[in-house]
């Protein structure tokens, strides 16, 4: 799916996919059910999304863009860069913890999704990179250094691994929070 503004039908489809995932997890997001509840033809759904994985990852990407506006309103002069980045990572994790069925479904979609999900995952990662850089610098980042970009990439990889651990019951929410804050302090503290 091209990165264009989502039309009303695509927005309805995503909203229903989100609802179904929150009601019953990954398995509850059946394309036929999504189309019926969104009041669109199955062909219309397939014209916008090639799979439920793409729908779920797109829903994550869209919610992350909304989250970017919220973070943009925060005072980025408080605390150290490592503390701000740790707080950001915890906020993003808590967004999934607060909707656990959706959180687990979207993590599964991101982990197993094929080529159709790649561009949406990349878009999500770019948004998170911008947010991490803002928190590291205390302002909007113009051009990031290679070290800053590596730090952002490593933090996202650690975050994804922690969230997969949570989704599979290997890590508690508290353990994820502790690991994310520790990663931010170690990695961001080393670059600032």
PDB file of C-alpha atoms in Angstrom:
ATOM      1  CA  UNK A   1       0.000   0.000   0.000  1.00  0.00           C
ATOM      2  CA  UNK A   2       1.389   3.388  -0.940  1.00  0.00           C
ATOM      3  CA  UNK A   3       1.920   5.953   1.762  1.00  0.00           C
ATOM      4  CA  UNK A   4      -0.977   8.198   0.921  1.00  0.00           C
ATOM      5  CA  UNK A   5      -3.601   9.783   3.071  1.00  0.00           C
ATOM      6  CA  UNK A   6      -6.021   7.062   4.117  1.00  0.00           C
ATOM      7  CA  UNK A   7      -9.534   7.561   2.802  1.00  0.00           C
ATOM      8  CA  UNK A   8     -12.700   7.124   4.840  1.00  0.00           C
ATOM      9  CA  UNK A   9     -13.103   3.467   3.895  1.00  0.00           C
ATOM     10  CA  UNK A  10      -9.511   2.640   4.849  1.00  0.00           C
ATOM     11  CA  UNK A  11      -9.985   4.458   8.158  1.00  0.00           C
ATOM     12  CA  UNK A  12     -13.160   2.453   8.855  1.00  0.00           C
ATOM     13  CA  UNK A  13     -11.375  -0.777   7.974  1.00  0.00           C
ATOM     14  CA  UNK A  14      -8.510   0.054  10.361  1.00  0.00           C
ATOM     15  CA  UNK A  15     -10.908   1.030  13.115  1.00  0.00           C
ATOM     16  CA  UNK A  16     -12.749  -2.290  12.813  1.00  0.00           C
ATOM     17  CA  UNK A  17      -9.479  -4.265  12.634  1.00  0.00           C
ATOM     18  CA  UNK A  18      -8.369  -2.509  15.814  1.00  0.00           C
ATOM     19  CA  UNK A  19     -11.681  -3.299  17.547  1.00  0.00           C
ATOM     20  CA  UNK A  20     -11.620  -6.950  16.520  1.00  0.00           C
ATOM     21  CA  UNK A  21      -7.995  -7.340  17.604  1.00  0.00           C
ATOM     22  CA  UNK A  22      -8.783  -5.805  20.974  1.00  0.00           C
ATOM     23  CA  UNK A  23     -11.826  -8.050  21.370  1.00  0.00           C
ATOM     24  CA  UNK A  24     -10.146 -11.327  20.505  1.00  0.00           C
ATOM     25  CA  UNK A  25      -6.538 -10.904  19.435  1.00  0.00           C
ATOM     26  CA  UNK A  26      -4.869 -11.773  16.145  1.00  0.00           C
ATOM     27  CA  UNK A  27      -7.180 -14.676  15.310  1.00  0.00           C
ATOM     28  CA  UNK A  28     -10.275 -12.479  15.667  1.00  0.00           C
ATOM     29  CA  UNK A  29      -9.191 -10.255  12.772  1.00  0.00           C
ATOM     30  CA  UNK A  30     -10.731 -12.134   9.851  1.00  0.00           C
ATOM     31  CA  UNK A  31     -10.863 -10.173   6.615  1.00  0.00           C
ATOM     32  CA  UNK A  32     -14.451 -11.131   5.850  1.00  0.00           C
ATOM     33  CA  UNK A  33     -15.542  -9.980   9.337  1.00  0.00           C
ATOM     34  CA  UNK A  34     -13.585  -6.723   9.000  1.00  0.00           C
ATOM     35  CA  UNK A  35     -15.218  -5.964   5.646  1.00  0.00           C
ATOM     36  CA  UNK A  36     -18.693  -6.755   6.959  1.00  0.00           C
ATOM     37  CA  UNK A  37     -18.335  -4.654  10.114  1.00  0.00           C
ATOM     38  CA  UNK A  38     -16.727  -1.763   8.210  1.00  0.00           C
ATOM     39  CA  UNK A  39     -19.574  -1.920   5.692  1.00  0.00           C
ATOM     40  CA  UNK A  40     -17.274  -2.339   2.682  1.00  0.00           C
ATOM     41  CA  UNK A  41     -17.038  -5.027   0.055  1.00  0.00           C
ATOM     42  CA  UNK A  42     -14.301  -7.615   0.530  1.00  0.00           C
ATOM     43  CA  UNK A  43     -12.768  -6.421  -2.749  1.00  0.00           C
ATOM     44  CA  UNK A  44     -12.627  -2.863  -1.376  1.00  0.00           C
ATOM     45  CA  UNK A  45     -10.758  -4.145   1.658  1.00  0.00           C
ATOM     46  CA  UNK A  46      -8.276  -6.026  -0.556  1.00  0.00           C
ATOM     47  CA  UNK A  47      -7.771  -2.908  -2.687  1.00  0.00           C
ATOM     48  CA  UNK A  48      -6.496  -1.120   0.412  1.00  0.00           C
ATOM     49  CA  UNK A  49      -4.842  -3.914   2.435  1.00  0.00           C
ATOM     50  CA  UNK A  50      -3.440  -7.197   1.203  1.00  0.00           C
ATOM     51  CA  UNK A  51      -3.590  -8.999   4.560  1.00  0.00           C
ATOM     52  CA  UNK A  52      -4.608  -8.693   8.166  1.00  0.00           C
ATOM     53  CA  UNK A  53      -0.925  -8.263   9.035  1.00  0.00           C
ATOM     54  CA  UNK A  54      -0.781  -5.177   6.830  1.00  0.00           C
ATOM     55  CA  UNK A  55      -3.999  -3.834   8.385  1.00  0.00           C
ATOM     56  CA  UNK A  56      -2.704  -4.280  11.920  1.00  0.00           C
ATOM     57  CA  UNK A  57       0.722  -2.794  11.231  1.00  0.00           C
ATOM     58  CA  UNK A  58      -0.945   0.125   9.436  1.00  0.00           C
ATOM     59  CA  UNK A  59      -3.157   0.650  12.492  1.00  0.00           C
ATOM     60  CA  UNK A  60      -0.004   0.752  14.634  1.00  0.00           C
ATOM     61  CA  UNK A  61       1.675   3.174  12.223  1.00  0.00           C
ATOM     62  CA  UNK A  62      -1.343   5.497  12.234  1.00  0.00           C
ATOM     63  CA  UNK A  63      -1.600   5.461  16.035  1.00  0.00           C
ATOM     64  CA  UNK A  64       2.142   6.169  16.298  1.00  0.00           C
ATOM     65  CA  UNK A  65       1.724   9.243  14.117  1.00  0.00           C
ATOM     66  CA  UNK A  66      -1.007  10.444  16.478  1.00  0.00           C
ATOM     67  CA  UNK A  67       1.307   9.681  19.410  1.00  0.00           C
ATOM     68  CA  UNK A  68       3.975  11.837  17.728  1.00  0.00           C
ATOM     69  CA  UNK A  69       1.720  14.872  18.154  1.00  0.00           C
ATOM     70  CA  UNK A  70       1.307  14.145  21.856  1.00  0.00           C
ATOM     71  CA  UNK A  71       5.076  13.817  22.368  1.00  0.00           C
ATOM     72  CA  UNK A  72       5.603  17.027  20.407  1.00  0.00           C
ATOM     73  CA  UNK A  73       3.624  18.856  23.086  1.00  0.00           C
ATOM     74  CA  UNK A  74       5.850  17.607  25.935  1.00  0.00           C
ATOM     75  CA  UNK A  75       8.488  19.743  27.628  1.00  0.00           C
ATOM     76  CA  UNK A  76      11.720  18.239  26.351  1.00  0.00           C
ATOM     77  CA  UNK A  77      13.924  20.330  28.612  1.00  0.00           C
ATOM     78  CA  UNK A  78      13.165  18.315  31.749  1.00  0.00           C
ATOM     79  CA  UNK A  79      15.447  15.474  32.829  1.00  0.00           C
ATOM     80  CA  UNK A  80      18.479  14.049  31.109  1.00  0.00           C
ATOM     81  CA  UNK A  81      18.384  12.804  27.503  1.00  0.00           C
ATOM     82  CA  UNK A  82      18.564   9.212  28.780  1.00  0.00           C
ATOM     83  CA  UNK A  83      15.614   9.798  31.128  1.00  0.00           C
ATOM     84  CA  UNK A  84      13.542  11.395  28.356  1.00  0.00           C
ATOM     85  CA  UNK A  85      14.272   8.539  25.942  1.00  0.00           C
ATOM     86  CA  UNK A  86      13.516   5.964  28.647  1.00  0.00           C
ATOM     87  CA  UNK A  87      10.218   7.706  29.372  1.00  0.00           C
ATOM     88  CA  UNK A  88       9.358   7.707  25.655  1.00  0.00           C
ATOM     89  CA  UNK A  89      10.070   3.987  25.293  1.00  0.00           C
ATOM     90  CA  UNK A  90       7.973   3.247  28.366  1.00  0.00           C
ATOM     91  CA  UNK A  91       5.093   5.370  27.020  1.00  0.00           C
ATOM     92  CA  UNK A  92       5.116   3.465  23.739  1.00  0.00           C
ATOM     93  CA  UNK A  93       5.173   0.133  25.575  1.00  0.00           C
ATOM     94  CA  UNK A  94       2.341   1.193  27.888  1.00  0.00           C
ATOM     95  CA  UNK A  95       0.230   2.079  24.836  1.00  0.00           C
ATOM     96  CA  UNK A  96       0.367  -1.634  23.937  1.00  0.00           C
ATOM     97  CA  UNK A  97      -0.002  -2.804  27.549  1.00  0.00           C
ATOM     98  CA  UNK A  98      -3.197  -0.730  27.856  1.00  0.00           C
ATOM     99  CA  UNK A  99      -4.716  -2.613  24.905  1.00  0.00           C
ATOM    100  CA  UNK A 100      -3.138  -6.029  25.428  1.00  0.00           C
ATOM    101  CA  UNK A 101      -5.059  -8.004  22.806  1.00  0.00           C
ATOM    102  CA  UNK A 102      -4.341  -5.394  20.151  1.00  0.00           C
ATOM    103  CA  UNK A 103      -0.750  -5.090  21.378  1.00  0.00           C
ATOM    104  CA  UNK A 104      -0.126  -8.810  21.064  1.00  0.00           C
ATOM    105  CA  UNK A 105      -1.898  -8.948  17.682  1.00  0.00           C
ATOM    106  CA  UNK A 106       0.114  -6.092  16.194  1.00  0.00           C
ATOM    107  CA  UNK A 107       3.395  -7.507  17.504  1.00  0.00           C
ATOM    108  CA  UNK A 108       2.549 -10.853  15.922  1.00  0.00           C
ATOM    109  CA  UNK A 109       1.642  -9.129  12.657  1.00  0.00           C
ATOM    110  CA  UNK A 110       4.926  -7.203  12.664  1.00  0.00           C
ATOM    111  CA  UNK A 111       6.932 -10.324  13.465  1.00  0.00           C
ATOM    112  CA  UNK A 112       5.369 -12.603  10.835  1.00  0.00           C
ATOM    113  CA  UNK A 113       4.134 -10.140   8.227  1.00  0.00           C
ATOM    114  CA  UNK A 114       5.595 -10.395   4.781  1.00  0.00           C
ATOM    115  CA  UNK A 115       6.633  -7.809   2.264  1.00  0.00           C
ATOM    116  CA  UNK A 116       3.325  -5.978   2.417  1.00  0.00           C
ATOM    117  CA  UNK A 117       3.993  -4.926   6.013  1.00  0.00           C
ATOM    118  CA  UNK A 118       7.589  -3.820   5.455  1.00  0.00           C
ATOM    119  CA  UNK A 119       6.855  -0.264   4.317  1.00  0.00           C
ATOM    120  CA  UNK A 120       4.478   0.329   7.240  1.00  0.00           C
ATOM    121  CA  UNK A 121       6.982  -1.060   9.735  1.00  0.00           C
ATOM    122  CA  UNK A 122       9.620   1.188   8.197  1.00  0.00           C
ATOM    123  CA  UNK A 123       7.284   4.192   8.493  1.00  0.00           C
ATOM    124  CA  UNK A 124       6.626   3.325  12.149  1.00  0.00           C
ATOM    125  CA  UNK A 125      10.364   3.022  12.812  1.00  0.00           C
ATOM    126  CA  UNK A 126      11.037   6.399  11.198  1.00  0.00           C
ATOM    127  CA  UNK A 127       8.439   8.031  13.428  1.00  0.00           C
ATOM    128  CA  UNK A 128       9.933   6.424  16.538  1.00  0.00           C
ATOM    129  CA  UNK A 129      13.435   7.463  15.403  1.00  0.00           C
ATOM    130  CA  UNK A 130      12.281  11.093  15.118  1.00  0.00           C
ATOM    131  CA  UNK A 131      10.785  10.897  18.607  1.00  0.00           C
ATOM    132  CA  UNK A 132      13.903   9.334  20.126  1.00  0.00           C
ATOM    133  CA  UNK A 133      16.080  11.997  18.508  1.00  0.00           C
ATOM    134  CA  UNK A 134      13.806  14.732  19.872  1.00  0.00           C
ATOM    135  CA  UNK A 135      14.124  13.275  23.345  1.00  0.00           C
ATOM    136  CA  UNK A 136      17.885  12.827  23.038  1.00  0.00           C
ATOM    137  CA  UNK A 137      18.444  16.387  21.851  1.00  0.00           C
ATOM    138  CA  UNK A 138      15.630  18.186  23.630  1.00  0.00           C
ATOM    139  CA  UNK A 139      14.421  19.640  20.329  1.00  0.00           C
ATOM    140  CA  UNK A 140      13.509  18.684  16.791  1.00  0.00           C
ATOM    141  CA  UNK A 141      16.412  16.966  15.096  1.00  0.00           C
ATOM    142  CA  UNK A 142      17.523  18.264  11.702  1.00  0.00           C
ATOM    143  CA  UNK A 143      20.184  15.785  10.705  1.00  0.00           C
ATOM    144  CA  UNK A 144      21.180  12.829  12.839  1.00  0.00           C
ATOM    145  CA  UNK A 145      24.703  11.517  13.108  1.00  0.00           C
ATOM    146  CA  UNK A 146      25.476   7.889  12.306  1.00  0.00           C
ATOM    147  CA  UNK A 147      25.981   7.205  16.031  1.00  0.00           C
ATOM    148  CA  UNK A 148      22.595   8.723  16.880  1.00  0.00           C
ATOM    149  CA  UNK A 149      20.871   6.653  14.194  1.00  0.00           C
ATOM    150  CA  UNK A 150      22.568   3.468  15.431  1.00  0.00           C
ATOM    151  CA  UNK A 151      21.442   4.259  18.972  1.00  0.00           C
ATOM    152  CA  UNK A 152      17.864   4.754  17.744  1.00  0.00           C
ATOM    153  CA  UNK A 153      17.960   1.485  15.813  1.00  0.00           C
ATOM    154  CA  UNK A 154      19.392  -0.463  18.767  1.00  0.00           C
ATOM    155  CA  UNK A 155      16.809   1.000  21.152  1.00  0.00           C
ATOM    156  CA  UNK A 156      14.001  -0.020  18.795  1.00  0.00           C
ATOM    157  CA  UNK A 157      15.413  -3.521  18.452  1.00  0.00           C
ATOM    158  CA  UNK A 158      15.636  -3.874  22.228  1.00  0.00           C
ATOM    159  CA  UNK A 159      12.128  -2.471  22.602  1.00  0.00           C
ATOM    160  CA  UNK A 160      10.733  -4.924  20.027  1.00  0.00           C
ATOM    161  CA  UNK A 161      12.485  -7.865  21.709  1.00  0.00           C
ATOM    162  CA  UNK A 162      11.148  -6.832  25.123  1.00  0.00           C
ATOM    163  CA  UNK A 163       7.625  -6.419  23.758  1.00  0.00           C
ATOM    164  CA  UNK A 164       7.759  -9.819  22.052  1.00  0.00           C
ATOM    165  CA  UNK A 165       8.845 -11.245  25.416  1.00  0.00           C
ATOM    166  CA  UNK A 166       5.838  -9.559  27.042  1.00  0.00           C
ATOM    167  CA  UNK A 167       3.455 -10.723  24.290  1.00  0.00           C
ATOM    168  CA  UNK A 168       4.597 -14.321  24.793  1.00  0.00           C
ATOM    169  CA  UNK A 169       4.379 -14.175  28.584  1.00  0.00           C
ATOM    170  CA  UNK A 170       8.138 -14.340  29.149  1.00  0.00           C
ATOM    171  CA  UNK A 171       8.422 -10.813  30.588  1.00  0.00           C
ATOM    172  CA  UNK A 172       6.096  -8.889  32.866  1.00  0.00           C
ATOM    173  CA  UNK A 173       5.177  -5.283  32.154  1.00  0.00           C
ATOM    174  CA  UNK A 174       7.488  -4.215  35.003  1.00  0.00           C
ATOM    175  CA  UNK A 175      10.395  -6.183  33.525  1.00  0.00           C
ATOM    176  CA  UNK A 176       9.843  -4.552  30.130  1.00  0.00           C
ATOM    177  CA  UNK A 177       9.773  -1.098  31.731  1.00  0.00           C
ATOM    178  CA  UNK A 178      12.977  -1.804  33.680  1.00  0.00           C
ATOM    179  CA  UNK A 179      14.739  -3.157  30.577  1.00  0.00           C
ATOM    180  CA  UNK A 180      13.684  -0.213  28.411  1.00  0.00           C
ATOM    181  CA  UNK A 181      14.840   2.349  30.946  1.00  0.00           C
ATOM    182  CA  UNK A 182      18.138   0.511  31.459  1.00  0.00           C
ATOM    183  CA  UNK A 183      18.721   0.347  27.686  1.00  0.00           C
ATOM    184  CA  UNK A 184      18.041   4.062  27.331  1.00  0.00           C
ATOM    185  CA  UNK A 185      20.437   4.906  30.170  1.00  0.00           C
ATOM    186  CA  UNK A 186      23.196   2.727  28.774  1.00  0.00           C
ATOM    187  CA  UNK A 187      22.853   3.587  25.116  1.00  0.00           C
ATOM    188  CA  UNK A 188      21.840   7.238  25.294  1.00  0.00           C
ATOM    189  CA  UNK A 189      24.191   7.945  28.177  1.00  0.00           C
ATOM    190  CA  UNK A 190      27.034   6.662  25.999  1.00  0.00           C
ATOM    191  CA  UNK A 191      26.215   9.034  23.114  1.00  0.00           C
ATOM    192  CA  UNK A 192      25.485  12.244  25.019  1.00  0.00           C
TER     193      UNK A 192
END
